């Protein structure tokens, strides 16, 4: 026979539904909240006084373990953040330093932010800084790529941008101070991926597109409507009597 149903997700996570009567059929449905990414008024937080500065090698990275849980756009929290030299940040314990950016979703099981995923080259530039500002329960973790050039452009034209994570709200802010690396091919996101990804689903702001400008801010968050991201029939057996 032919069976049909309409499913509207009002949950996040994975649920399994079993058919009744003379059949054995399981349907697995996963729903997730995918954030919006949108431009807001620009501001930039100066953390040049921070004494936590990492001078990275090519395709390098490091972990940050803040003393509080930062909130993420999908409703999860974490106190383990891996920062890659190539403008991507991982939240589920993967040391991902891939330099070749792709359209999103790029992975099946990574939870990542892509403020500016491209082949960046810190050895010819400045550090990646981080700093915690504020007091509990309103603390912020700020991560700054400070004067980092693209590997294919002159080091005297680096980019500077920062990412702000919050203890008190489930969104991420990205502030682009200077994303002009002196080349039309690589400036302003022309060869980069900007977006957010979790569990094989993603919100992509841009891919290899001039979508950014100097003194620009983006918010990743503010979408509470679950989206079905997986629909799988795991077993099909019908018994005729």
Short mmCIF file of C-alpha atoms in Angstrom, two decimals:
data_model
loop_
_atom_site.label_atom_id
_atom_site.label_comp_id
_atom_site.label_asym_id
_atom_site.label_seq_id
_atom_site.Cartn_x
_atom_site.Cartn_y
_atom_site.Cartn_z
CA UNK A 1 0.00 0.00 0.00
CA UNK A 2 0.88 3.68 -0.08
CA UNK A 3 1.10 5.53 3.21
CA UNK A 4 1.53 9.26 3.75
CA UNK A 5 1.90 11.56 6.72
CA UNK A 6 2.67 15.17 7.48
CA UNK A 7 5.26 15.91 10.16
CA UNK A 8 5.81 19.33 11.69
CA UNK A 9 8.74 19.39 14.10
CA UNK A 10 8.14 21.08 17.43
CA UNK A 11 11.23 19.55 19.08
CA UNK A 12 14.97 19.41 18.63
CA UNK A 13 16.90 16.15 18.60
CA UNK A 14 16.11 12.72 17.16
CA UNK A 15 12.85 10.79 17.48
CA UNK A 16 11.88 7.33 16.22
CA UNK A 17 8.32 6.48 15.19
CA UNK A 18 7.10 2.91 14.75
CA UNK A 19 4.19 1.91 12.51
CA UNK A 20 1.36 -0.14 13.97
CA UNK A 21 -0.93 -2.88 12.60
CA UNK A 22 0.48 -5.62 10.34
CA UNK A 23 3.75 -3.92 9.54
CA UNK A 24 7.12 -3.25 11.07
CA UNK A 25 8.47 0.08 10.01
CA UNK A 26 10.60 2.63 11.81
CA UNK A 27 11.02 6.24 10.78
CA UNK A 28 13.84 8.28 12.29
CA UNK A 29 13.44 12.05 12.24
CA UNK A 30 16.03 14.56 13.43
CA UNK A 31 15.10 18.20 13.91
CA UNK A 32 17.48 21.05 14.70
CA UNK A 33 17.25 24.79 15.08
CA UNK A 34 19.35 26.43 12.40
CA UNK A 35 20.27 30.04 13.16
CA UNK A 36 19.86 33.07 10.99
CA UNK A 37 22.92 35.14 10.04
CA UNK A 38 22.28 38.82 9.54
CA UNK A 39 24.05 42.18 9.62
CA UNK A 40 23.72 44.55 12.58
CA UNK A 41 25.24 47.88 13.58
CA UNK A 42 29.01 47.68 13.78
CA UNK A 43 31.14 47.95 16.86
CA UNK A 44 34.52 46.54 17.83
CA UNK A 45 35.85 45.65 21.27
CA UNK A 46 39.51 46.50 21.82
CA UNK A 47 41.33 43.60 23.51
CA UNK A 48 44.87 44.72 22.67
CA UNK A 49 45.59 44.72 26.41
CA UNK A 50 45.00 40.96 26.58
CA UNK A 51 48.02 38.92 27.66
CA UNK A 52 46.69 35.75 26.00
CA UNK A 53 48.02 35.89 22.45
CA UNK A 54 48.80 32.79 20.38
CA UNK A 55 51.31 33.14 17.53
CA UNK A 56 50.30 30.29 15.26
CA UNK A 57 52.05 28.38 12.51
CA UNK A 58 50.47 27.55 9.16
CA UNK A 59 47.43 25.25 9.48
CA UNK A 60 47.68 25.44 13.25
CA UNK A 61 45.29 25.95 16.13
CA UNK A 62 44.74 25.90 19.88
CA UNK A 63 42.08 25.20 22.50
CA UNK A 64 40.40 27.73 24.74
CA UNK A 65 38.79 26.46 27.95
CA UNK A 66 36.77 29.36 29.36
CA UNK A 67 35.79 29.21 33.02
CA UNK A 68 32.12 29.37 32.03
CA UNK A 69 29.86 27.75 29.45
CA UNK A 70 29.32 29.84 26.34
CA UNK A 71 25.92 29.56 24.69
CA UNK A 72 25.73 28.44 21.05
CA UNK A 73 23.06 29.21 18.43
CA UNK A 74 21.69 25.65 18.38
CA UNK A 75 20.84 25.76 22.08
CA UNK A 76 23.90 23.86 23.30
CA UNK A 77 26.66 25.16 25.56
CA UNK A 78 30.39 24.45 25.64
CA UNK A 79 33.55 25.33 27.55
CA UNK A 80 35.89 23.79 24.98
CA UNK A 81 36.63 25.77 21.83
CA UNK A 82 39.21 24.95 19.17
CA UNK A 83 40.41 27.98 17.21
CA UNK A 84 42.04 27.28 13.84
CA UNK A 85 44.48 29.57 12.08
CA UNK A 86 42.32 29.23 8.97
CA UNK A 87 39.35 31.21 10.26
CA UNK A 88 37.15 28.40 11.59
CA UNK A 89 36.20 27.45 15.14
CA UNK A 90 35.16 23.98 16.36
CA UNK A 91 32.90 23.24 19.35
CA UNK A 92 32.89 19.42 19.59
CA UNK A 93 36.51 18.53 20.29
CA UNK A 94 37.82 18.28 16.72
CA UNK A 95 41.17 19.89 15.88
CA UNK A 96 40.14 20.97 12.41
CA UNK A 97 42.72 23.04 10.53
CA UNK A 98 41.47 22.47 6.98
CA UNK A 99 42.67 25.27 4.74
CA UNK A 100 40.53 24.54 1.65
CA UNK A 101 37.16 26.17 2.24
CA UNK A 102 33.99 24.55 0.91
CA UNK A 103 30.31 25.30 0.61
CA UNK A 104 28.28 24.37 3.69
CA UNK A 105 27.52 21.87 5.07
CA UNK A 106 31.10 20.69 4.64
CA UNK A 107 31.11 17.86 7.23
CA UNK A 108 28.65 15.31 8.58
CA UNK A 109 29.40 15.50 12.30
CA UNK A 110 31.30 18.70 13.07
CA UNK A 111 29.89 21.62 15.06
CA UNK A 112 31.68 24.68 13.75
CA UNK A 113 31.58 28.42 13.15
CA UNK A 114 33.15 29.87 10.02
CA UNK A 115 33.82 33.58 10.59
CA UNK A 116 36.29 33.63 7.67
CA UNK A 117 37.28 30.16 6.44
CA UNK A 118 40.16 30.55 4.02
CA UNK A 119 43.84 29.67 3.78
CA UNK A 120 45.22 32.21 6.23
CA UNK A 121 48.90 32.51 7.16
CA UNK A 122 49.62 33.71 10.72
CA UNK A 123 53.44 33.27 10.49
CA UNK A 124 53.54 36.44 8.35
CA UNK A 125 51.16 38.35 10.61
CA UNK A 126 49.99 38.91 14.14
CA UNK A 127 48.53 36.70 16.86
CA UNK A 128 45.13 35.26 17.65
CA UNK A 129 44.14 36.88 20.93
CA UNK A 130 41.40 36.04 23.37
CA UNK A 131 39.99 37.70 26.44
CA UNK A 132 37.10 37.34 28.89
CA UNK A 133 35.16 40.52 29.69
CA UNK A 134 32.40 41.14 32.22
CA UNK A 135 31.35 39.35 35.40
CA UNK A 136 29.13 36.33 36.01
CA UNK A 137 26.48 35.73 34.74
CA UNK A 138 27.16 38.22 31.94
CA UNK A 139 30.61 37.26 30.74
CA UNK A 140 31.83 37.37 27.16
CA UNK A 141 34.66 35.48 25.48
CA UNK A 142 36.28 37.50 22.69
CA UNK A 143 38.54 35.81 20.12
CA UNK A 144 40.44 38.10 17.75
CA UNK A 145 42.39 37.34 14.58
CA UNK A 146 44.72 40.33 14.80
CA UNK A 147 46.50 41.22 11.56
CA UNK A 148 46.41 37.80 9.84
CA UNK A 149 47.24 37.76 6.09
CA UNK A 150 45.99 35.39 3.44
CA UNK A 151 48.63 32.90 2.31
CA UNK A 152 48.33 34.17 -1.28
CA UNK A 153 48.56 37.91 -0.58
CA UNK A 154 51.30 40.29 0.66
CA UNK A 155 51.75 40.22 4.45
CA UNK A 156 51.52 44.02 4.63
CA UNK A 157 47.78 43.69 3.91
CA UNK A 158 46.44 41.51 6.76
CA UNK A 159 42.89 41.22 8.04
CA UNK A 160 41.54 41.77 11.54
CA UNK A 161 38.24 40.42 12.87
CA UNK A 162 36.84 39.13 16.14
CA UNK A 163 34.22 36.72 17.42
CA UNK A 164 32.23 37.27 20.63
CA UNK A 165 30.68 34.37 22.56
CA UNK A 166 28.21 34.98 25.37
CA UNK A 167 27.44 33.39 28.72
CA UNK A 168 23.95 34.92 28.74
CA UNK A 169 22.48 34.56 25.24
CA UNK A 170 22.53 31.91 22.52
CA UNK A 171 24.05 33.90 19.69
CA UNK A 172 27.49 34.69 18.33
CA UNK A 173 28.69 38.07 17.09
CA UNK A 174 31.35 38.49 14.39
CA UNK A 175 32.96 41.91 13.98
CA UNK A 176 35.00 42.55 10.82
CA UNK A 177 37.37 45.46 11.35
CA UNK A 178 39.44 45.09 8.17
CA UNK A 179 38.93 42.33 5.55
CA UNK A 180 40.83 43.96 2.68
CA UNK A 181 43.98 41.92 1.97
CA UNK A 182 45.02 43.98 -1.05
CA UNK A 183 43.61 41.62 -3.69
CA UNK A 184 40.20 41.52 -5.37
CA UNK A 185 40.54 37.73 -5.50
CA UNK A 186 40.84 37.29 -1.72
CA UNK A 187 39.35 40.37 -0.03
CA UNK A 188 35.92 40.80 1.54
CA UNK A 189 35.09 37.07 1.52
CA UNK A 190 35.75 36.57 -2.20
CA UNK A 191 37.55 33.27 -1.54
CA UNK A 192 36.14 32.42 1.89
CA UNK A 193 33.23 30.62 3.54
CA UNK A 194 31.17 32.43 6.18
CA UNK A 195 28.56 30.48 8.14
CA UNK A 196 27.63 28.04 10.89
CA UNK A 197 27.32 24.24 10.83
CA UNK A 198 26.14 21.51 13.15
CA UNK A 199 25.39 17.79 12.61
CA UNK A 200 25.59 17.98 8.83
CA UNK A 201 23.27 20.97 8.50
CA UNK A 202 24.27 24.58 8.04
CA UNK A 203 23.37 28.22 7.64
CA UNK A 204 25.66 29.74 5.03
CA UNK A 205 26.05 33.49 4.78
CA UNK A 206 28.37 33.34 1.77
CA UNK A 207 30.75 31.12 -0.18
CA UNK A 208 33.50 32.61 -2.39
CA UNK A 209 31.48 35.81 -2.62
CA UNK A 210 32.20 39.47 -1.93
CA UNK A 211 29.74 39.63 0.96
CA UNK A 212 31.71 41.46 3.64
CA UNK A 213 33.11 44.95 4.07
CA UNK A 214 35.31 46.76 6.56
CA UNK A 215 33.60 47.77 9.81
CA UNK A 216 30.81 45.23 9.51
CA UNK A 217 29.12 43.07 12.17
CA UNK A 218 27.10 39.85 11.85
CA UNK A 219 24.91 38.02 14.35
CA UNK A 220 24.57 34.22 14.22
CA UNK A 221 21.41 33.27 16.08
CA UNK A 222 17.78 34.13 16.80
CA UNK A 223 15.84 31.38 15.11
CA UNK A 224 13.69 29.18 17.36
CA UNK A 225 11.82 27.28 14.63
CA UNK A 226 13.04 23.63 14.37
CA UNK A 227 13.88 22.34 10.90
CA UNK A 228 13.78 18.65 9.93
CA UNK A 229 17.34 17.78 8.97
CA UNK A 230 17.07 13.98 8.66
CA UNK A 231 14.23 11.67 7.62
CA UNK A 232 15.21 8.03 7.43
CA UNK A 233 13.16 4.83 7.06
CA UNK A 234 15.24 2.30 8.96
CA UNK A 235 13.17 -0.82 8.38
CA UNK A 236 10.42 -1.91 5.99
CA UNK A 237 8.54 -5.14 6.56
CA UNK A 238 4.84 -5.65 5.79
CA UNK A 239 3.05 -8.88 6.74
CA UNK A 240 0.02 -9.82 4.67
CA UNK A 241 -2.65 -12.05 6.31
#
